XYZ file of C-alpha atoms in Angstrom:
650
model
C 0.000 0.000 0.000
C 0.909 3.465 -0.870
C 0.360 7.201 1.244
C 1.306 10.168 1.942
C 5.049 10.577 2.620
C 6.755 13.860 3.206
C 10.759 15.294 3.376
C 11.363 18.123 5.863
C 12.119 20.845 2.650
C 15.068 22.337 4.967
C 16.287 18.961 6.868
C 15.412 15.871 4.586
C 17.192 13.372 6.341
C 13.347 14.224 8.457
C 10.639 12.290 6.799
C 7.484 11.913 7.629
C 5.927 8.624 6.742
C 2.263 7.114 7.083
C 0.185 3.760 7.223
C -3.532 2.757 7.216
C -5.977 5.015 8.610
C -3.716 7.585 10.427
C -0.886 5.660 11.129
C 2.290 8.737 11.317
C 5.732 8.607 12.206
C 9.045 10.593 11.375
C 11.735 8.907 10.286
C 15.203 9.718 10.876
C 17.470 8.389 7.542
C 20.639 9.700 9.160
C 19.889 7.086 12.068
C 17.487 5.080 10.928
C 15.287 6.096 14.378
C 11.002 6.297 13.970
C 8.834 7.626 16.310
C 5.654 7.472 16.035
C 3.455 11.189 15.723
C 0.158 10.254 16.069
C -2.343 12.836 17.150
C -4.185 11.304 20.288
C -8.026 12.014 21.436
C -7.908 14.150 24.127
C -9.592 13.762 27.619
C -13.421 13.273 26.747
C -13.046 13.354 23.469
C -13.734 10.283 20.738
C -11.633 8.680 18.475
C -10.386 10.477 15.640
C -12.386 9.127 12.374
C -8.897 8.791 9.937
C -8.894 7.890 6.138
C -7.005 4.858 4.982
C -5.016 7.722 3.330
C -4.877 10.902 5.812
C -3.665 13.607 4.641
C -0.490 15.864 5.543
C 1.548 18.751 4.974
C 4.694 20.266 6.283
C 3.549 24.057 6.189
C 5.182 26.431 3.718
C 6.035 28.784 6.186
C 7.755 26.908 8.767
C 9.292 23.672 8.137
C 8.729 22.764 11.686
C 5.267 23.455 11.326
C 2.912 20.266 9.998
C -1.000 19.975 8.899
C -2.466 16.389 9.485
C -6.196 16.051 9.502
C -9.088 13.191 10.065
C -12.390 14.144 10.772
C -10.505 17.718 12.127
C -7.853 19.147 11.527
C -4.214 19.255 13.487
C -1.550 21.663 13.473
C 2.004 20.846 15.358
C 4.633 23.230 15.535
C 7.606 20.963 16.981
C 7.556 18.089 14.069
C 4.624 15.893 15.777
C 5.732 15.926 18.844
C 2.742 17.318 20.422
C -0.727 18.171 18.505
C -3.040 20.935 18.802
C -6.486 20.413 16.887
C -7.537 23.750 15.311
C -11.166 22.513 13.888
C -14.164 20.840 14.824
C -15.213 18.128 12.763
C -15.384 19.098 8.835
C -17.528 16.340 7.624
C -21.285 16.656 7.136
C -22.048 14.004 9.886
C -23.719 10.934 7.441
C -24.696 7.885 8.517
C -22.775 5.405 5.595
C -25.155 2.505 6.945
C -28.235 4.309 5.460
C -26.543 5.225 2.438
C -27.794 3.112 -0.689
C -25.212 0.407 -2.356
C -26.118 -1.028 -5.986
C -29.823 0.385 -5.235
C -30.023 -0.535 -2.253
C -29.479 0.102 1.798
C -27.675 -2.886 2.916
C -28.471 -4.765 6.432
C -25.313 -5.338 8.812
C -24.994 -8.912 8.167
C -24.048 -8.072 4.477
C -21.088 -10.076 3.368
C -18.120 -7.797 4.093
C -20.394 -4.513 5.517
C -17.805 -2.143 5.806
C -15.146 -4.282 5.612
C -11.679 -3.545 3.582
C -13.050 0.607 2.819
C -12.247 3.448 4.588
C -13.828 4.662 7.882
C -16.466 7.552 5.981
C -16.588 11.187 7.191
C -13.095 12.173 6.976
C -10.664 15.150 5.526
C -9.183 13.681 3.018
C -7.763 16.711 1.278
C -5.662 19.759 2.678
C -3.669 22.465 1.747
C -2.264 25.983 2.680
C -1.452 28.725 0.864
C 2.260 29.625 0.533
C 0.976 33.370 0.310
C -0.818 33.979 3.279
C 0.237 31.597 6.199
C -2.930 29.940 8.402
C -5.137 30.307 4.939
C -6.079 26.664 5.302
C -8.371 24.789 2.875
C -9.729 21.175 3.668
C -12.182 19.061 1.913
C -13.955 15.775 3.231
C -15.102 12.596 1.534
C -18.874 13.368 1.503
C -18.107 16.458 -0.357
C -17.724 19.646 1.908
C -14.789 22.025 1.217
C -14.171 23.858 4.705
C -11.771 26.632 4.474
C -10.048 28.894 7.548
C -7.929 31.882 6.852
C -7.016 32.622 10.603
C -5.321 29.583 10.931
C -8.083 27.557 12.588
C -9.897 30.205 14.597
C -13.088 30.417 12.145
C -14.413 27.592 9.922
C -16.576 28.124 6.575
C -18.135 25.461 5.031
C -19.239 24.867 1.671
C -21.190 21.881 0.590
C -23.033 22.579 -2.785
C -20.954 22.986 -6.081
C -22.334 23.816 -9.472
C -22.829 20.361 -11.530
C -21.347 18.214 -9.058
C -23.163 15.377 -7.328
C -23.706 15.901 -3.834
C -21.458 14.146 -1.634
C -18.633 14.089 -4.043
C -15.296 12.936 -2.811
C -13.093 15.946 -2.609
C -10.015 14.144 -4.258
C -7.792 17.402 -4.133
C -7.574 20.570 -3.010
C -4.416 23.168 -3.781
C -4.136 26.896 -3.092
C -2.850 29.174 -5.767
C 0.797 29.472 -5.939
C 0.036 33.638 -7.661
C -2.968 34.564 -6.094
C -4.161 34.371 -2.278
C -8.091 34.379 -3.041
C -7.852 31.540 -5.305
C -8.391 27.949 -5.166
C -8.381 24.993 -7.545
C -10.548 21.671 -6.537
C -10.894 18.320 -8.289
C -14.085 16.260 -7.577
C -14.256 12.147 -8.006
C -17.235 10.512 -8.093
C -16.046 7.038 -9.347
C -16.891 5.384 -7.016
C -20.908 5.704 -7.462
C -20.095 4.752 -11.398
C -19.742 8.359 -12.422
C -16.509 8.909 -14.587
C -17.067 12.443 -15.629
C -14.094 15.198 -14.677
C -14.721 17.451 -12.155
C -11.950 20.333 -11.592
C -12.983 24.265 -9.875
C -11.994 27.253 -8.858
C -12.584 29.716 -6.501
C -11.520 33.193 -6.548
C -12.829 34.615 -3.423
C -11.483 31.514 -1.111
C -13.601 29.118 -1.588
C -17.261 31.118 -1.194
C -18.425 30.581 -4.534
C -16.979 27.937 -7.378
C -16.827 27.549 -11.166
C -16.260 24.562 -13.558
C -12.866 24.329 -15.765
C -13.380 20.787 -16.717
C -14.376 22.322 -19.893
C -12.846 19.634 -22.660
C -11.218 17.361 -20.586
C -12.518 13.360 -21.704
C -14.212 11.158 -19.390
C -12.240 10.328 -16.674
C -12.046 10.901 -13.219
C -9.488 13.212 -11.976
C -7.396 12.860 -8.794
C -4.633 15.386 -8.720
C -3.898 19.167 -9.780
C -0.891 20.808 -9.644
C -0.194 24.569 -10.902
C 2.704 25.892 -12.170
C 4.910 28.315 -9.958
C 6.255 30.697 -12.394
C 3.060 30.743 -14.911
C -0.394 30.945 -12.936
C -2.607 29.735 -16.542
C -0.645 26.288 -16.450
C -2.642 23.734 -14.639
C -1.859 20.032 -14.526
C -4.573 17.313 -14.048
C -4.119 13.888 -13.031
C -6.885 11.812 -14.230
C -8.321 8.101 -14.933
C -6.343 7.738 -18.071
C -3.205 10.025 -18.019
C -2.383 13.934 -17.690
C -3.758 16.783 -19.248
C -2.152 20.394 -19.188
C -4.193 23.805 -19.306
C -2.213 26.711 -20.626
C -5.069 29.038 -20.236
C -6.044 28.744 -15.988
C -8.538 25.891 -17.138
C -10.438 27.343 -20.174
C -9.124 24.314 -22.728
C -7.162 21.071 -22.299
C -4.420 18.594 -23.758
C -3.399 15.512 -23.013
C 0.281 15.168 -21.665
C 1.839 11.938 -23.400
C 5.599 11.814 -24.509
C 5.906 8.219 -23.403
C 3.525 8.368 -20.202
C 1.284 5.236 -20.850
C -2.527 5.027 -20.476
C -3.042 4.716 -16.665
C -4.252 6.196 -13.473
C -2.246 9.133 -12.318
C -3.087 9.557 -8.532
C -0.545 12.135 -7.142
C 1.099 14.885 -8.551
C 4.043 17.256 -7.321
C 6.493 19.757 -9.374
C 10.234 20.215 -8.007
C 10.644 24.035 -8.410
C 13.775 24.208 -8.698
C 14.565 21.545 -12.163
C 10.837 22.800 -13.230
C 9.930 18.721 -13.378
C 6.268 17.362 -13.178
C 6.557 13.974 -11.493
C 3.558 11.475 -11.240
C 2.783 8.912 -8.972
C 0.324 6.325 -10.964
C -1.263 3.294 -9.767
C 0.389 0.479 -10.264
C 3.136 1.608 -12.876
C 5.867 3.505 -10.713
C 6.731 7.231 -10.986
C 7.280 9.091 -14.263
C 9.003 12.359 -14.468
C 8.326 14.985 -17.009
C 12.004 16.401 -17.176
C 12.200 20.285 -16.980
C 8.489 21.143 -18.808
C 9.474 25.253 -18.669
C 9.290 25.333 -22.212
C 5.525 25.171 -21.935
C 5.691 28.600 -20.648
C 6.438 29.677 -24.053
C 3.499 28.353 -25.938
C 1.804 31.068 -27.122
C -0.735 31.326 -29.964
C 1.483 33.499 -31.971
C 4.422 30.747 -31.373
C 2.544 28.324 -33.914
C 2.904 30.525 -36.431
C 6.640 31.136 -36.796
C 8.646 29.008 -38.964
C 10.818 27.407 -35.820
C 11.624 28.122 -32.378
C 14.337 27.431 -29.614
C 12.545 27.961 -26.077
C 14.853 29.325 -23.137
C 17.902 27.257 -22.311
C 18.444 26.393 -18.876
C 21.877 27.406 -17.422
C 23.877 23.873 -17.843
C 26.425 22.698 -15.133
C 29.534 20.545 -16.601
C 30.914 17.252 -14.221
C 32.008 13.767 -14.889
C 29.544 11.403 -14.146
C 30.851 8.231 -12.575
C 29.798 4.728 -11.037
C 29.745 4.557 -7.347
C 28.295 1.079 -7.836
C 31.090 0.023 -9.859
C 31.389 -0.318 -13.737
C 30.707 -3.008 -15.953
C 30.006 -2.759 -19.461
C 26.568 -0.697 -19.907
C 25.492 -2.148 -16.656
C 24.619 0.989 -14.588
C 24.236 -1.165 -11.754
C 27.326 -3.031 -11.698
C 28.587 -5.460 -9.770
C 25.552 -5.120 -7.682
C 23.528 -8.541 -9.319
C 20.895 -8.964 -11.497
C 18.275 -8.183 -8.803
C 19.465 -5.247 -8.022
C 17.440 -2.000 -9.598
C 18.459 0.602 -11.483
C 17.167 2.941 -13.695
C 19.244 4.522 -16.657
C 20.472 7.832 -16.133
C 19.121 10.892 -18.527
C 21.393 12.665 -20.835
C 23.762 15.469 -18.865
C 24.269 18.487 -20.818
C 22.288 21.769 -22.055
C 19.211 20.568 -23.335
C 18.267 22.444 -26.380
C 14.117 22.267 -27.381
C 12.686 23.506 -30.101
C 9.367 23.940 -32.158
C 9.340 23.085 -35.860
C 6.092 24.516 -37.482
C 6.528 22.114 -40.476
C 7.752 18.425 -41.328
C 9.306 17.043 -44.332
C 8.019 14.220 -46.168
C 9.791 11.489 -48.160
C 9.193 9.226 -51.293
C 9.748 5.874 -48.918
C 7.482 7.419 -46.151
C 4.424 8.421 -49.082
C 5.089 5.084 -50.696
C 4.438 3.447 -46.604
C 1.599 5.602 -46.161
C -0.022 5.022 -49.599
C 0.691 1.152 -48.747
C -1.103 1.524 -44.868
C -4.017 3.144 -46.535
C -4.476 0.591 -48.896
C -4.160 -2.242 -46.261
C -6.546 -0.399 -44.800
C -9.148 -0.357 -47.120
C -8.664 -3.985 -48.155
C -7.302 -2.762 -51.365
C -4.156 -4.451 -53.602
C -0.857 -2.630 -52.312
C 1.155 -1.342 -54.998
C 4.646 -2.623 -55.598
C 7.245 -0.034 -56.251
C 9.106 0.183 -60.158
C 12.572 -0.233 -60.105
C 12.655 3.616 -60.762
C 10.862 4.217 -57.772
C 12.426 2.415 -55.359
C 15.954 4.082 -56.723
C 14.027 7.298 -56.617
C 14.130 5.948 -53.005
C 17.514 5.154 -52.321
C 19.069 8.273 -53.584
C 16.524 10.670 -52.313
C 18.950 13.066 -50.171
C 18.419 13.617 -46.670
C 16.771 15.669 -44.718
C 17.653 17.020 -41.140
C 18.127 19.678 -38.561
C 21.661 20.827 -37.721
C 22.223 22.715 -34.078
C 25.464 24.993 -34.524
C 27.217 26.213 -31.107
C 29.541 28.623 -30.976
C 31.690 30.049 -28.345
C 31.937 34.173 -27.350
C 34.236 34.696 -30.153
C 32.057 33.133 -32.322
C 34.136 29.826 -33.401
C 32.223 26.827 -33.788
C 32.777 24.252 -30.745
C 29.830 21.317 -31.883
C 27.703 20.834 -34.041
C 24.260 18.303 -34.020
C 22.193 16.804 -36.153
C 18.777 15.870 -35.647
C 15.508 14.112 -37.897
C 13.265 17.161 -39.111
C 10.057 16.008 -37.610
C 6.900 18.697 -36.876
C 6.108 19.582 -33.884
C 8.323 20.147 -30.581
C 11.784 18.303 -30.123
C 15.143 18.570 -28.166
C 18.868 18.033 -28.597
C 21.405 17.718 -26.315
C 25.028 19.190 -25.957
C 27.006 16.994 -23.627
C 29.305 20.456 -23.344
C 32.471 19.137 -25.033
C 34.160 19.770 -28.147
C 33.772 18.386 -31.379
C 36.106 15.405 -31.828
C 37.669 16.969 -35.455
C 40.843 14.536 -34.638
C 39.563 11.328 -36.210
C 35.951 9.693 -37.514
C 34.505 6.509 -38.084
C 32.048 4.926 -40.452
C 28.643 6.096 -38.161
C 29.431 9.541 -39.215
C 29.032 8.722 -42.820
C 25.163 9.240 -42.812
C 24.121 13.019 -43.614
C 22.243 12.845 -40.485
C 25.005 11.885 -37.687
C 26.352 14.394 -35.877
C 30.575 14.208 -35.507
C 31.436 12.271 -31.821
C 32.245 14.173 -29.055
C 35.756 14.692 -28.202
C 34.694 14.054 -24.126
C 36.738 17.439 -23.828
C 34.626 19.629 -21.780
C 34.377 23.309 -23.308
C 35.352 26.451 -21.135
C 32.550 27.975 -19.012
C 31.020 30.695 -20.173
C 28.170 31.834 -23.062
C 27.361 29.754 -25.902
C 25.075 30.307 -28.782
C 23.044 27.912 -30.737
C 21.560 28.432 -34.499
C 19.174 25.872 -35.635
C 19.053 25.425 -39.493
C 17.516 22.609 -41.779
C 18.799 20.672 -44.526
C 16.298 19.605 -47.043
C 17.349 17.780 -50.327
C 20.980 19.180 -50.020
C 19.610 23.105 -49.836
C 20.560 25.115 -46.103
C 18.406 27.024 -44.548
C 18.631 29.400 -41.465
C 15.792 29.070 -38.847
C 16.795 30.332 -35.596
C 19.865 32.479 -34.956
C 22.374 32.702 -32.302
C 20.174 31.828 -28.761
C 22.362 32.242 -25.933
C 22.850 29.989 -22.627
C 25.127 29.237 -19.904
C 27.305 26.789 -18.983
C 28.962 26.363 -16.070
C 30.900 24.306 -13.666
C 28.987 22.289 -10.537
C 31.683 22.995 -8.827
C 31.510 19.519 -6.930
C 35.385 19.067 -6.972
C 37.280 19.397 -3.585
C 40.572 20.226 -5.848
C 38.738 22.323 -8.737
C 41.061 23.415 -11.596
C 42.907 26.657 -11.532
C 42.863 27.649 -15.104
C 39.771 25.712 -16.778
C 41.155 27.197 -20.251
C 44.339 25.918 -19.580
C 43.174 22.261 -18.162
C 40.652 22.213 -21.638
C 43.807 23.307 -23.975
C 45.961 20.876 -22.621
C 43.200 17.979 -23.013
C 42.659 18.940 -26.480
C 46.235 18.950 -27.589
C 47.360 15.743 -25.414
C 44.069 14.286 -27.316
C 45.566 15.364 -30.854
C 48.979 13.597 -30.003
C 47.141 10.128 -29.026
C 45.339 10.755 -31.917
C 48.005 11.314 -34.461
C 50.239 8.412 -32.806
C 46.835 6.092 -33.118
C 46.588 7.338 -37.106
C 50.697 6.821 -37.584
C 50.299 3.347 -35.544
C 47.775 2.846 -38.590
C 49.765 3.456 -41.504
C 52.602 1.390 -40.256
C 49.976 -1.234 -40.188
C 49.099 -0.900 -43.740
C 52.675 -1.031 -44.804
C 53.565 -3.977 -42.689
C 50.405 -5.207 -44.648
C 51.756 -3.889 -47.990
C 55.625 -5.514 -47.163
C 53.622 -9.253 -46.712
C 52.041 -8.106 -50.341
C 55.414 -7.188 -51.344
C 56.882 -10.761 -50.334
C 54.082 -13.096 -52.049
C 54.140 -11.115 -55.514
C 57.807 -11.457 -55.589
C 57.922 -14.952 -55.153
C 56.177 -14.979 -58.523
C 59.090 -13.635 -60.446
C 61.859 -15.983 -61.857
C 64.160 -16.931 -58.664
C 67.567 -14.682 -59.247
C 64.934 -11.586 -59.641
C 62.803 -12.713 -56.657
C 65.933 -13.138 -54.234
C 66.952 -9.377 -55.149
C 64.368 -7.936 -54.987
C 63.171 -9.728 -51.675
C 66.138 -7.892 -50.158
C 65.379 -4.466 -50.779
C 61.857 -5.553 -49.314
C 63.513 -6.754 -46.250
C 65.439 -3.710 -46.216
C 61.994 -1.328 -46.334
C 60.364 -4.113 -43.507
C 63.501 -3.137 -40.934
C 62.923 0.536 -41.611
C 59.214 0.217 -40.879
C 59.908 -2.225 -37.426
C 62.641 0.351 -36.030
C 59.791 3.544 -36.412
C 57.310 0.840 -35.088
C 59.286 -0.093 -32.104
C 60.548 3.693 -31.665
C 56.854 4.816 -31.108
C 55.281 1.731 -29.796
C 58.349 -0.477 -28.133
C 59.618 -3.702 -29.020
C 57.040 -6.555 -29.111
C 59.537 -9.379 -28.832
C 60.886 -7.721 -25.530
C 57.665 -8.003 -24.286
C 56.917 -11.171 -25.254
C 60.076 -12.238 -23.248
C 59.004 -10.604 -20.476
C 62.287 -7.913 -20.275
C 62.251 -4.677 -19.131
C 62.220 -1.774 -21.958
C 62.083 1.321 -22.395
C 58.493 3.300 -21.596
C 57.375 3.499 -25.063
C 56.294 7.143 -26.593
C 52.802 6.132 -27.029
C 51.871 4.624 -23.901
C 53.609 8.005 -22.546
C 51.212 9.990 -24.910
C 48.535 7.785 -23.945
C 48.778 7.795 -20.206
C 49.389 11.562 -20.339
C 46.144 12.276 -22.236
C 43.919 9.699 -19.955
C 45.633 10.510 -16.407
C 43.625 13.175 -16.439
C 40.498 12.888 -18.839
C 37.949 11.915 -16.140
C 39.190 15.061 -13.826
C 38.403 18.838 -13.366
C 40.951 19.852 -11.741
C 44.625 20.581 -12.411
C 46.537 18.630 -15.199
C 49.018 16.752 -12.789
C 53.155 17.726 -13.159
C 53.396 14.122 -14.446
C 51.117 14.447 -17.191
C 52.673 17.556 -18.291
C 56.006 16.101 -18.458
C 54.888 12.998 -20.357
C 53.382 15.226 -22.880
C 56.290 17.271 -23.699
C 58.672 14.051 -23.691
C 56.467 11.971 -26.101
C 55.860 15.306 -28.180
C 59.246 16.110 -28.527
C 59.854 12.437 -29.618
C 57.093 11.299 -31.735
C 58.188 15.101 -34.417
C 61.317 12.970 -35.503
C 59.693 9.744 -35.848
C 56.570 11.343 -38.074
C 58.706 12.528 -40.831
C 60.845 9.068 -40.605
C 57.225 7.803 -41.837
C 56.519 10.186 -44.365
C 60.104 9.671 -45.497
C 58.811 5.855 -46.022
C 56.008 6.643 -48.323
C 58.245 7.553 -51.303
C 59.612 4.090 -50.995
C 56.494 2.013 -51.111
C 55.478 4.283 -54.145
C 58.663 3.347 -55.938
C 58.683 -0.247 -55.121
C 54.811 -0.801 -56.507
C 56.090 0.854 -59.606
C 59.166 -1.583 -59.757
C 56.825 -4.370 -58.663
C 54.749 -3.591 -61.526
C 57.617 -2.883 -64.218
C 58.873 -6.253 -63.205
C 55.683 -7.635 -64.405
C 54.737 -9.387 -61.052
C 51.129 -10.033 -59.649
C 48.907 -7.160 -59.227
C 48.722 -5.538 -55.445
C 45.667 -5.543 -53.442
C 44.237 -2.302 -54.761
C 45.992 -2.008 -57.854
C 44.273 -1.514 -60.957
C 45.535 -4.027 -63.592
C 46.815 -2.761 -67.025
C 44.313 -4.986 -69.361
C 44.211 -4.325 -73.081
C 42.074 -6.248 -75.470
């Protein structure tokens, strides 16, 4: 079973924690302590009539300060340790035994008469308003809304609401986060078979009440939350998902973007990451990540070409793996039982609007095709024409250029061009311009990241389109922060510095790992060299196998001066620290790190830099050689090379 827990908002090692029908205690994480807070009847006075789900509040104006109701209300201002009730009881006093069930009053030897329910004539919703503190609103299961704005001293009660069954359970309650008078309420009636929506307001706190269910589908609803910065956004939690008002209630839209068809029961927005997160029943939390955007749909908004909303500042660290690391596995070594969600993408998250998709021949050919399935009709089989038509069609897609102050490019990403609203993100390094592999081939792939993270400061990002090889500008230069979380204990002196240094010990590797690669090829070229001489007549073969050898001992000595001597190895000797491990180990000592490049990696880089010049133009010195030897290969008349293009004449 699930209910109400809340964090102390200034101590959160404090939580307090409930069960069944009133059950409270506070939990101490840092000790792992309880004690249990229950408010207690006082002298004379009967039980307290709880809901199986009572609920509580730590007041916004004093963390110490808590709300906890059952058929009253109860305010404590030392964390539960002692309770003062501030209410008489806030239910309309009826008798559930002479309430009709399926038609009918039921006698009390019914099979399971009250039995597994909640006790009836309870608060079962409560709230105060952050803008006026003891401005208390609390509604009850049988449908009265009873509302205080002394803190408890005077009680008003409402129990009749415009179009909404009497009795209604009052599912939630919330005070406006922009405007003292007002108050939003959400009525569920589900449980006498009536699925309609049922969300308020009040303006004058709670005296008088309106409908914004407006066009909001069948469904109950269960929770409201309103946005802090934008009072017209309104959230609703309902039967079958969430909706989102941007106009204070007047229309509604569903909230999808992966959130599956279910009942959303509970509701709450962390302020300061702007994140809706939902509590549903029976299919875990869901968080909508950083939804500020939405404060930028206007009307006008659809009718510009594109749009990048606001950027939020973004904060540069290394993520790592407390758990340990293996492979993808983000729980590691912990076992297969163990859970663990994957982690979102870190980095400035860049959304946009795009007014306008782009179609393709293979997507109209799949559509024509669907509606033809459809309809029970024969599905067309594309020419030979068309489907090359197809194949060659160029792409189309969305490129995100960011630039640094000075206004050189520092990434670049590429994205589908697909209608509607999207996001990138920047993981905040440079673009890896070193080397590239065979993903970044399609028109679509943005260039890998270098893993170098860029120098703090402001960033711009342009958002253009690509559409059958023609450019086009859409947004221009939208500024954002980025920034350092500062969660080092040894932060770096001179971030410039530590990012230069990265970049160049990451163009050494990088050249070493592309030499490394052509000494490969002409080991690969001498083994070539070897086989096509052994085709030519013996005393021919014998010479020229020596001037082959000759070129293979050049190639080993600049192979074991940059890489070290296999065979040493192998032997298990001691050599020399070879100039591309140094290289190596001076570039990756300090990748994962913010702070400082260490004396040690600095040294390594200058050594291996100062040794790997001489070797690099002993390579290109090579290259001459293996030219002249595939023309004297091929003068010589011996078997073609791999790669060679044969001289054929008819």
């Amino acid at each position: 079973d699930g209910f109400e827990s809340v964090p102390d908002p200034v101590e959160p090692n404090i939580v307090y924690a409930q069960s069944q029908n009133g059950g409270l205690g506070r939990f101490d994480l840092k000790s792992g302590e309880s004690v249990t807070i229950i408010p207690r009847p006082r002298k004379g006075e009967k039980e307290y009539n709880f809901n199986w789900d009572s609920p509580i509040l730590v007041s916004p104006h004093d963390h110490k300060t808590l709300y906890y109701a059952a058929n009253k209300v109860f305010k404590s201002t030392d964390r539960g340790d002692s309770w003062e009730v501030i209410s008489d009881e806030l239910d309309q006093d009826i008798d559930r035994n002479l309430l009709p069930i399926m038609g009918k009053v039921w006698p009390m030897d019914a099979v399971a008469k009250n039995g597994s329910t909640s006790r009836y004539g309870a608060v079962v919703a409560l709230d105060e308003s952050r803008l006026k503190a003891g401005l208390i609103y609390a509604g009850s299961d049988d449908g009265q809304i009873s509302v205080t704005d002394d803190g408890g001293q005077n009680w008003f009660k409402i129990n009749s609401f415009p179009g909404v069954p009497a009795n209604t359970y009052v599912y939630d309650l919330i005070a406006s986060k922009h405007d003292e008078n007002t108050v939003y309420a959400a009525f569920n009636n589900h449980k006498s078979g009536d699925f309609k929506p049922y969300v308020y307001v009040s303006n004058d706190k709670g005296r008088t009440w309106k409908s914004i269910s407006n066009n909001l589908p069948e469904g109950a609803v269960y929770a409201l939350e309103q946005d802090h910065v934008n009072a017209n956004i309104l959230f609703a939690g309902t039967e079958y998902g969430v909706h989102v008002s941007l106009d204070a209630g007047a229309s509604w839209k569903p909230l999808k973007s992966g959130l599956p068809t279910i009942n959303v029961r509970d509701m709450a927005i962390q302020e300061r990451e702007n994140d809706l997160v939902l509590a549903t029943f029976g299919r875990g939390f869901y968080v909508l990540d950083d939804y500020s955007a939405m404060r930028e749909l206007t009307p006008d908004l659809s009718e510009k070409t594109a749009h990048i909303f606001a950027i939020t500042e973004a904060k540069m660290f290394n993520t790592w793996t407390p758990l340990g690391s293996l492979g993808s596995r983000e729980h590691g070594f912990q076992g297969e039982m163990h859970y663990s969600a994957p982690n979102p993408q870190t980095g400035a998250i860049i959304k946009y609007y795009l007014k306008d998709g782009v179609g393709s021949l293979r997507a109209d050919r799949q559509k024509r095709e669907a509606e033809a399935f459809k309809n029970g009709e024969a599905i067309p089989y594309p020419t030979l024409e068309e489907y090359k038509a197809e194949q060659n069609e160029p792409a189309s897609y969305l490129v995100f250029t960011i630039k640094d102050q000075t206004g050189d490019i520092v990434s670049e990403l590429r994205s589908p061009v697909r209608k509607g609203m999207g996001q990138v993100v920047w993981d905040m390094t440079y673009m890896n311009f070193s080397s590239v592999n065979a993903r970044q081939a399609s028109p679509s792939a943005s260039l890998s990241s270098s893993r170098i993270f860029v120098v703090p400061g402001t960033y711009t990002v342009t958002m253009s389109q690509v559409i059958k090889g023609e450019l086009t500008e859409l947004v221009s230069n939208v500024s954002f922060e980025v920034s350092d979380l500062d969660n080092q204990i040894l932060p770096a002196d001179d971030w410039a510095a530590m990012a230069e240094f990265k970049k160049k010990a990451a163009a050494l590797t990088s050249a070493m790992n592309t030499t490394r690669g052509v000494l490969a090829e002409m080991s690969t070229k001498i083994t070539n060299y070897k086989a096509a001489a052994k085709a030519l007549p013996i005393q021919e073969s014998l010479s020229l196998l020596a001037e082959i050898e000759a070129l293979e001992k050049d190639v080993e000595a600049v192979n074991i001066a940059m890489n070290g001597d296999s065979d040493v190895g192998r032997l298990d000797m001691d050599q020399e620290y070879s100039m591309r491990q140094r290289a190596q180990n001076a570039a990756f000592d300090v990748f994962g790190s913010l702070s400082n490049v260490t004396g040690t990696s600095l040294k390594n880089y200058d050594i291996a830099a100062n040794e790997f010049a001489p070797v690099l133009e002993s390579v290109k010195a090579l290259q001459p050689k293996f030219e002249s030897m595939d023309q004297k290969l091929g003068n010589m008349g011996a078997p073609l090379l791999p790669g060679a293009l044969p001289d054929w004449k008819k």
